[in-house]
């Protein structure tokens, strides 16, 4: 019977006449283990482990290349022809982006006076918002531009009645959209009954004093909290008649003493009706947006007003309300903010901007830019072709 070569080599490998006996014995402490590891007695040979029996593979010899080897000559030629790779020299140091800082107090070391340093990026942000609110900007044509309280006075009336219109418009505007407030004001200016036969109808102090509260409440029902506002307007009219000679107060203290009139309404009324700017009118839009930008951390509009007045230049006090209210109505709306259309967010200046919307807005603007460049290229090509013809 033939045997394979592998079986013959295996038998020769484990031949007891060839393999030396193992001289080492293992000490065991367990009773059963001595049967498994008992030393071989007599002339019997111990069976080695397979790893000990198989000889290790012979190490491969590496052929040394002679100095005249073609492979070595080719490598030397490649090294001679190849220039070393060097890192490009930096011609300009990359500009590091300065961290934005909110408004903060600073003490003059010489005088010891405490001043408030403005936010580090406020001028850049303010300039961008101005462009957005200008014609052609994303926030141009907001409701406040045509239906704001300072624009609702009937210019056909006397200056005294116009000031009264501005005050009533501000009292109605709380928790009410400008579009709704404008409709209610127009109704009062045209439908409010006259206080006596033959007197003109419309919005004036005498007609407000004479109108029945229920009738007034029905006429202004569309505004928020119309029940309370009816009481405030009737009470304020009596104060104007008794204490201010039928006109509105010309001081912030007198205006805020009227029922339903707070600092925001008072400063806006003083600015729009009397042309005097003594404070910033801060509503929910100004309060919300300036906190989103990180200019300060305030809890209510009154704290925001004091924080802004501490550092904002006085010539911006009247303008900032209209700018930010329009921005809040058209772009930075309370719900569903249009960050992709806001240049402040696209410029990386708004820490509250939605990153996904900003990325999408940048991509859309890049597409528009390329389309515009392509259109200009086509316009330049047409005259050249016409000249050739």
mmCIF file of N, CA and C in Angstrom, residues 210-297:
data_model
loop_
_atom_site.group_PDB
_atom_site.id
_atom_site.type_symbol
_atom_site.label_atom_id
_atom_site.label_comp_id
_atom_site.label_asym_id
_atom_site.label_seq_id
_atom_site.Cartn_x
_atom_site.Cartn_y
_atom_site.Cartn_z
ATOM 1 N N UNK A 210 -66.735 112.676 25.260
ATOM 2 C CA UNK A 210 -68.188 112.545 25.183
ATOM 3 C C UNK A 210 -68.648 111.149 24.778
ATOM 4 N N UNK A 211 -67.817 110.360 24.132
ATOM 5 C CA UNK A 211 -68.256 109.070 23.613
ATOM 6 C C UNK A 211 -68.540 108.102 24.753
ATOM 7 N N UNK A 212 -69.542 107.262 24.552
ATOM 8 C CA UNK A 212 -69.874 106.232 25.533
ATOM 9 C C UNK A 212 -68.784 105.157 25.535
ATOM 10 N N UNK A 213 -68.363 104.671 26.708
ATOM 11 C CA UNK A 213 -67.305 103.649 26.748
ATOM 12 C C UNK A 213 -67.628 102.406 25.922
ATOM 13 N N UNK A 214 -68.895 101.982 25.918
ATOM 14 C CA UNK A 214 -69.247 100.801 25.124
ATOM 15 C C UNK A 214 -69.066 101.062 23.632
ATOM 16 N N UNK A 215 -69.438 102.254 23.196
ATOM 17 C CA UNK A 215 -69.258 102.593 21.780
ATOM 18 C C UNK A 215 -67.778 102.626 21.415
ATOM 19 N N UNK A 216 -66.976 103.229 22.281
ATOM 20 C CA UNK A 216 -65.531 103.281 22.028
ATOM 21 C C UNK A 216 -64.931 101.880 22.019
ATOM 22 N N UNK A 217 -65.387 101.032 22.924
ATOM 23 C CA UNK A 217 -64.861 99.671 23.002
ATOM 24 C C UNK A 217 -65.176 98.887 21.735
ATOM 25 N N UNK A 218 -66.358 99.091 21.172
ATOM 26 C CA UNK A 218 -66.728 98.405 19.936
ATOM 27 C C UNK A 218 -65.905 98.911 18.750
ATOM 28 N N UNK A 219 -65.528 100.170 18.794
ATOM 29 C CA UNK A 219 -64.764 100.729 17.679
ATOM 30 C C UNK A 219 -63.307 100.268 17.682
ATOM 31 N N UNK A 220 -62.793 99.907 18.859
ATOM 32 C CA UNK A 220 -61.378 99.501 18.935
ATOM 33 C C UNK A 220 -61.241 98.021 19.287
ATOM 34 N N UNK A 221 -62.286 97.235 19.066
ATOM 35 C CA UNK A 221 -62.278 95.839 19.507
ATOM 36 C C UNK A 221 -61.169 95.013 18.853
ATOM 37 N N UNK A 222 -60.661 95.424 17.707
ATOM 38 C CA UNK A 222 -59.669 94.616 16.984
ATOM 39 C C UNK A 222 -58.288 94.642 17.635
ATOM 40 N N UNK A 223 -57.992 95.636 18.455
ATOM 41 C CA UNK A 223 -56.664 95.720 19.065
ATOM 42 C C UNK A 223 -56.612 94.820 20.292
ATOM 43 N N UNK A 224 -55.408 94.479 20.699
ATOM 44 C CA UNK A 224 -55.252 93.645 21.877
ATOM 45 C C UNK A 224 -55.615 94.383 23.158
ATOM 46 N N UNK A 225 -56.250 93.657 24.089
ATOM 47 C CA UNK A 225 -56.645 94.210 25.391
ATOM 48 C C UNK A 225 -57.509 95.464 25.229
ATOM 49 N N UNK A 226 -58.476 95.398 24.327
ATOM 50 C CA UNK A 226 -59.288 96.581 24.026
ATOM 51 C C UNK A 226 -60.132 97.022 25.216
ATOM 52 N N UNK A 227 -60.506 96.105 26.093
ATOM 53 C CA UNK A 227 -61.297 96.497 27.267
ATOM 54 C C UNK A 227 -60.497 97.425 28.183
ATOM 55 N N UNK A 228 -59.260 97.041 28.466
ATOM 56 C CA UNK A 228 -58.417 97.884 29.319
ATOM 57 C C UNK A 228 -58.067 99.196 28.624
ATOM 58 N N UNK A 229 -57.819 99.120 27.331
ATOM 59 C CA UNK A 229 -57.430 100.333 26.603
ATOM 60 C C UNK A 229 -58.577 101.337 26.545
ATOM 61 N N UNK A 230 -59.795 100.854 26.515
ATOM 62 C CA UNK A 230 -60.941 101.772 26.562
ATOM 63 C C UNK A 230 -60.935 102.567 27.863
ATOM 64 N N UNK A 231 -60.680 101.899 28.969
ATOM 65 C CA UNK A 231 -60.628 102.583 30.269
ATOM 66 C C UNK A 231 -59.454 103.565 30.316
ATOM 67 N N UNK A 232 -58.279 103.131 29.803
ATOM 68 C CA UNK A 232 -57.101 104.000 29.836
ATOM 69 C C UNK A 232 -57.325 105.267 29.011
ATOM 70 N N UNK A 233 -57.913 105.110 27.826
ATOM 71 C CA UNK A 233 -58.114 106.272 26.950
ATOM 72 C C UNK A 233 -59.096 107.260 27.580
ATOM 73 N N UNK A 234 -60.170 106.763 28.152
ATOM 74 C CA UNK A 234 -61.155 107.654 28.783
ATOM 75 C C UNK A 234 -60.541 108.384 29.982
ATOM 76 N N UNK A 235 -59.765 107.667 30.784
ATOM 77 C CA UNK A 235 -59.143 108.292 31.949
ATOM 78 C C UNK A 235 -58.065 109.283 31.529
ATOM 79 N N UNK A 236 -57.263 108.934 30.521
ATOM 80 C CA UNK A 236 -56.219 109.845 30.050
ATOM 81 C C UNK A 236 -56.825 111.122 29.479
ATOM 82 N N UNK A 237 -57.953 111.014 28.795
ATOM 83 C CA UNK A 237 -58.607 112.201 28.236
ATOM 84 C C UNK A 237 -59.028 113.168 29.345
ATOM 85 N N UNK A 238 -59.502 112.646 30.440
ATOM 86 C CA UNK A 238 -59.884 113.504 31.565
ATOM 87 C C UNK A 238 -58.666 114.206 32.162
ATOM 88 N N UNK A 239 -57.537 113.495 32.258
ATOM 89 C CA UNK A 239 -56.314 114.107 32.792
ATOM 90 C C UNK A 239 -55.825 115.214 31.864
ATOM 91 N N UNK A 240 -55.875 114.989 30.567
ATOM 92 C CA UNK A 240 -55.439 116.012 29.609
ATOM 93 C C UNK A 240 -56.328 117.257 29.710
ATOM 94 N N UNK A 241 -57.599 117.051 29.887
ATOM 95 C CA UNK A 241 -58.522 118.187 30.004
ATOM 96 C C UNK A 241 -58.278 118.968 31.289
ATOM 97 N N UNK A 242 -58.049 118.272 32.389
ATOM 98 C CA UNK A 242 -57.970 118.933 33.688
ATOM 99 C C UNK A 242 -56.575 119.462 34.006
ATOM 100 N N UNK A 243 -55.525 118.789 33.547
ATOM 101 C CA UNK A 243 -54.174 119.139 33.982
ATOM 102 C C UNK A 243 -53.290 119.707 32.876
ATOM 103 N N UNK A 244 -53.626 119.478 31.622
ATOM 104 C CA UNK A 244 -52.737 119.882 30.537
ATOM 105 C C UNK A 244 -53.431 120.770 29.503
ATOM 106 N N UNK A 245 -54.506 121.381 29.876
ATOM 107 C CA UNK A 245 -55.194 122.352 29.022
ATOM 108 C C UNK A 245 -55.596 121.746 27.674
ATOM 109 N N UNK A 246 -55.979 120.501 27.707
ATOM 110 C CA UNK A 246 -56.457 119.843 26.498
ATOM 111 C C UNK A 246 -55.373 119.368 25.553
ATOM 112 N N UNK A 247 -54.103 119.543 25.894
ATOM 113 C CA UNK A 247 -52.992 119.082 25.051
ATOM 114 C C UNK A 247 -52.308 117.903 25.742
ATOM 115 N N UNK A 248 -51.388 117.252 25.040
ATOM 116 C CA UNK A 248 -50.668 116.137 25.654
ATOM 117 C C UNK A 248 -49.447 116.679 26.385
ATOM 118 N N UNK A 249 -48.950 115.985 27.404
ATOM 119 C CA UNK A 249 -47.773 116.465 28.145
ATOM 120 C C UNK A 249 -46.546 116.567 27.241
ATOM 121 N N UNK A 250 -45.673 117.511 27.563
ATOM 122 C CA UNK A 250 -44.440 117.696 26.799
ATOM 123 C C UNK A 250 -43.218 117.249 27.587
ATOM 124 N N UNK A 251 -43.421 116.450 28.617
ATOM 125 C CA UNK A 251 -42.317 115.887 29.397
ATOM 126 C C UNK A 251 -42.523 114.389 29.530
ATOM 127 N N UNK A 252 -41.426 113.684 29.737
ATOM 128 C CA UNK A 252 -41.529 112.236 29.880
ATOM 129 C C UNK A 252 -42.237 111.873 31.175
ATOM 130 N N UNK A 253 -42.078 112.699 32.203
ATOM 131 C CA UNK A 253 -42.762 112.432 33.468
ATOM 132 C C UNK A 253 -44.272 112.585 33.306
ATOM 133 N N UNK A 254 -44.693 113.611 32.574
ATOM 134 C CA UNK A 254 -46.122 113.814 32.373
ATOM 135 C C UNK A 254 -46.740 112.734 31.505
ATOM 136 N N UNK A 255 -46.012 112.280 30.488
ATOM 137 C CA UNK A 255 -46.546 111.246 29.601
ATOM 138 C C UNK A 255 -46.657 109.901 30.315
ATOM 139 N N UNK A 256 -45.637 109.527 31.064
ATOM 140 C CA UNK A 256 -45.675 108.230 31.747
ATOM 141 C C UNK A 256 -46.627 108.237 32.940
ATOM 142 N N UNK A 257 -47.089 109.417 33.348
ATOM 143 C CA UNK A 257 -48.086 109.483 34.420
ATOM 144 C C UNK A 257 -49.484 109.142 33.916
ATOM 145 N N UNK A 258 -49.673 109.153 32.608
ATOM 146 C CA UNK A 258 -50.977 108.801 32.043
ATOM 147 C C UNK A 258 -51.196 107.293 32.155
ATOM 148 N N UNK A 259 -52.426 106.851 32.385
ATOM 149 C CA UNK A 259 -52.685 105.406 32.488
ATOM 150 C C UNK A 259 -52.436 104.703 31.160
ATOM 151 N N UNK A 260 -51.734 103.575 31.233
ATOM 152 C CA UNK A 260 -51.457 102.787 30.035
ATOM 153 C C UNK A 260 -50.283 103.266 29.218
ATOM 154 N N UNK A 261 -49.533 104.262 29.696
ATOM 155 C CA UNK A 261 -48.384 104.798 28.962
ATOM 156 C C UNK A 261 -47.115 104.486 29.753
ATOM 157 N N UNK A 262 -46.219 103.709 29.138
ATOM 158 C CA UNK A 262 -44.952 103.372 29.766
ATOM 159 C C UNK A 262 -43.806 104.147 29.156
ATOM 160 N N UNK A 263 -42.574 103.829 29.557
ATOM 161 C CA UNK A 263 -41.411 104.554 29.019
ATOM 162 C C UNK A 263 -41.289 104.460 27.502
ATOM 163 N N UNK A 264 -41.564 103.287 26.932
ATOM 164 C CA UNK A 264 -41.446 103.152 25.476
ATOM 165 C C UNK A 264 -42.391 104.111 24.767
ATOM 166 N N UNK A 265 -43.662 104.082 25.145
ATOM 167 C CA UNK A 265 -44.635 104.983 24.518
ATOM 168 C C UNK A 265 -44.294 106.437 24.806
ATOM 169 N N UNK A 266 -43.839 106.710 26.029
ATOM 170 C CA UNK A 266 -43.543 108.085 26.395
ATOM 171 C C UNK A 266 -42.429 108.684 25.556
ATOM 172 N N UNK A 267 -41.316 107.952 25.400
ATOM 173 C CA UNK A 267 -40.193 108.486 24.630
ATOM 174 C C UNK A 267 -40.524 108.576 23.142
ATOM 175 N N UNK A 268 -41.267 107.597 22.624
ATOM 176 C CA UNK A 268 -41.663 107.669 21.217
ATOM 177 C C UNK A 268 -42.622 108.830 20.976
ATOM 178 N N UNK A 269 -43.545 109.042 21.897
ATOM 179 C CA UNK A 269 -44.502 110.141 21.748
ATOM 180 C C UNK A 269 -43.801 111.487 21.861
ATOM 181 N N UNK A 270 -42.879 111.597 22.789
ATOM 182 C CA UNK A 270 -42.137 112.847 22.955
ATOM 183 C C UNK A 270 -41.335 113.169 21.701
ATOM 184 N N UNK A 271 -40.796 112.134 21.067
ATOM 185 C CA UNK A 271 -39.996 112.339 19.862
ATOM 186 C C UNK A 271 -40.866 112.652 18.655
ATOM 187 N N UNK A 272 -41.964 111.890 18.471
ATOM 188 C CA UNK A 272 -42.800 112.069 17.282
ATOM 189 C C UNK A 272 -43.702 113.289 17.384
ATOM 190 N N UNK A 273 -44.251 113.562 18.568
ATOM 191 C CA UNK A 273 -45.224 114.651 18.717
ATOM 192 C C UNK A 273 -44.566 115.996 18.982
ATOM 193 N N UNK A 274 -43.509 116.005 19.790
ATOM 194 C CA UNK A 274 -42.874 117.259 20.169
ATOM 195 C C UNK A 274 -41.513 117.465 19.510
ATOM 196 N N UNK A 275 -40.987 116.439 18.828
ATOM 197 C CA UNK A 275 -39.694 116.591 18.157
ATOM 198 C C UNK A 275 -38.510 116.610 19.101
ATOM 199 N N UNK A 276 -38.659 116.049 20.288
ATOM 200 C CA UNK A 276 -37.568 116.019 21.264
ATOM 201 C C UNK A 276 -37.224 114.566 21.575
ATOM 202 N N UNK A 277 -35.946 114.246 21.442
ATOM 203 C CA UNK A 277 -35.483 112.885 21.713
ATOM 204 C C UNK A 277 -34.716 112.889 23.025
ATOM 205 N N UNK A 278 -35.333 112.365 24.056
ATOM 206 C CA UNK A 278 -34.713 112.315 25.378
ATOM 207 C C UNK A 278 -34.448 110.889 25.841
ATOM 208 N N UNK A 279 -34.846 109.922 25.061
ATOM 209 C CA UNK A 279 -34.615 108.523 25.405
ATOM 210 C C UNK A 279 -34.931 107.640 24.214
ATOM 211 N N UNK A 280 -34.618 106.361 24.347
ATOM 212 C CA UNK A 280 -34.838 105.392 23.274
ATOM 213 C C UNK A 280 -36.145 104.661 23.531
ATOM 214 N N UNK A 281 -36.979 104.607 22.512
ATOM 215 C CA UNK A 281 -38.199 103.816 22.604
ATOM 216 C C UNK A 281 -37.892 102.358 22.299
ATOM 217 N N UNK A 282 -37.920 101.517 23.309
ATOM 218 C CA UNK A 282 -37.551 100.101 23.162
ATOM 219 C C UNK A 282 -38.807 99.250 23.269
ATOM 220 N N UNK A 283 -39.146 98.577 22.186
ATOM 221 C CA UNK A 283 -40.269 97.639 22.215
ATOM 222 C C UNK A 283 -39.717 96.218 22.171
ATOM 223 N N UNK A 284 -40.604 95.252 21.938
ATOM 224 C CA UNK A 284 -40.173 93.851 21.984
ATOM 225 C C UNK A 284 -39.169 93.533 20.885
ATOM 226 N N UNK A 285 -39.281 94.178 19.719
ATOM 227 C CA UNK A 285 -38.344 93.902 18.629
ATOM 228 C C UNK A 285 -36.932 94.372 18.989
ATOM 229 N N UNK A 286 -36.817 95.587 19.483
ATOM 230 C CA UNK A 286 -35.503 96.120 19.853
ATOM 231 C C UNK A 286 -34.901 95.293 20.986
ATOM 232 N N UNK A 287 -35.710 94.954 21.958
ATOM 233 C CA UNK A 287 -35.237 94.148 23.091
ATOM 234 C C UNK A 287 -34.764 92.769 22.629
ATOM 235 N N UNK A 288 -35.546 92.121 21.783
ATOM 236 C CA UNK A 288 -35.219 90.758 21.345
ATOM 237 C C UNK A 288 -33.993 90.731 20.440
ATOM 238 N N UNK A 289 -33.935 91.619 19.467
ATOM 239 C CA UNK A 289 -32.867 91.557 18.466
ATOM 240 C C UNK A 289 -31.517 91.939 19.063
ATOM 241 N N UNK A 290 -31.464 92.978 19.883
ATOM 242 C CA UNK A 290 -30.175 93.375 20.461
ATOM 243 C C UNK A 290 -29.627 92.306 21.403
ATOM 244 N N UNK A 291 -30.504 91.575 22.064
ATOM 245 C CA UNK A 291 -30.031 90.461 22.892
ATOM 246 C C UNK A 291 -29.567 89.297 22.024
ATOM 247 N N UNK A 292 -30.208 89.072 20.882
ATOM 248 C CA UNK A 292 -29.766 88.022 19.970
ATOM 249 C C UNK A 292 -28.371 88.319 19.422
ATOM 250 N N UNK A 293 -28.085 89.580 19.181
ATOM 251 C CA UNK A 293 -26.765 89.964 18.684
ATOM 252 C C UNK A 293 -25.685 89.866 19.755
ATOM 253 N N UNK A 294 -26.088 89.758 21.002
ATOM 254 C CA UNK A 294 -25.116 89.686 22.082
ATOM 255 C C UNK A 294 -24.614 91.035 22.541
ATOM 256 N N UNK A 295 -25.356 92.104 22.257
ATOM 257 C CA UNK A 295 -24.934 93.428 22.709
ATOM 258 C C UNK A 295 -25.027 93.546 24.227
ATOM 259 N N UNK A 296 -25.975 92.851 24.819
ATOM 260 C CA UNK A 296 -26.156 92.867 26.263
ATOM 261 C C UNK A 296 -27.031 91.683 26.642
ATOM 262 N N UNK A 297 -27.207 91.484 27.933
ATOM 263 C CA UNK A 297 -28.097 90.453 28.460
ATOM 264 C C UNK A 297 -29.077 91.136 29.409
#
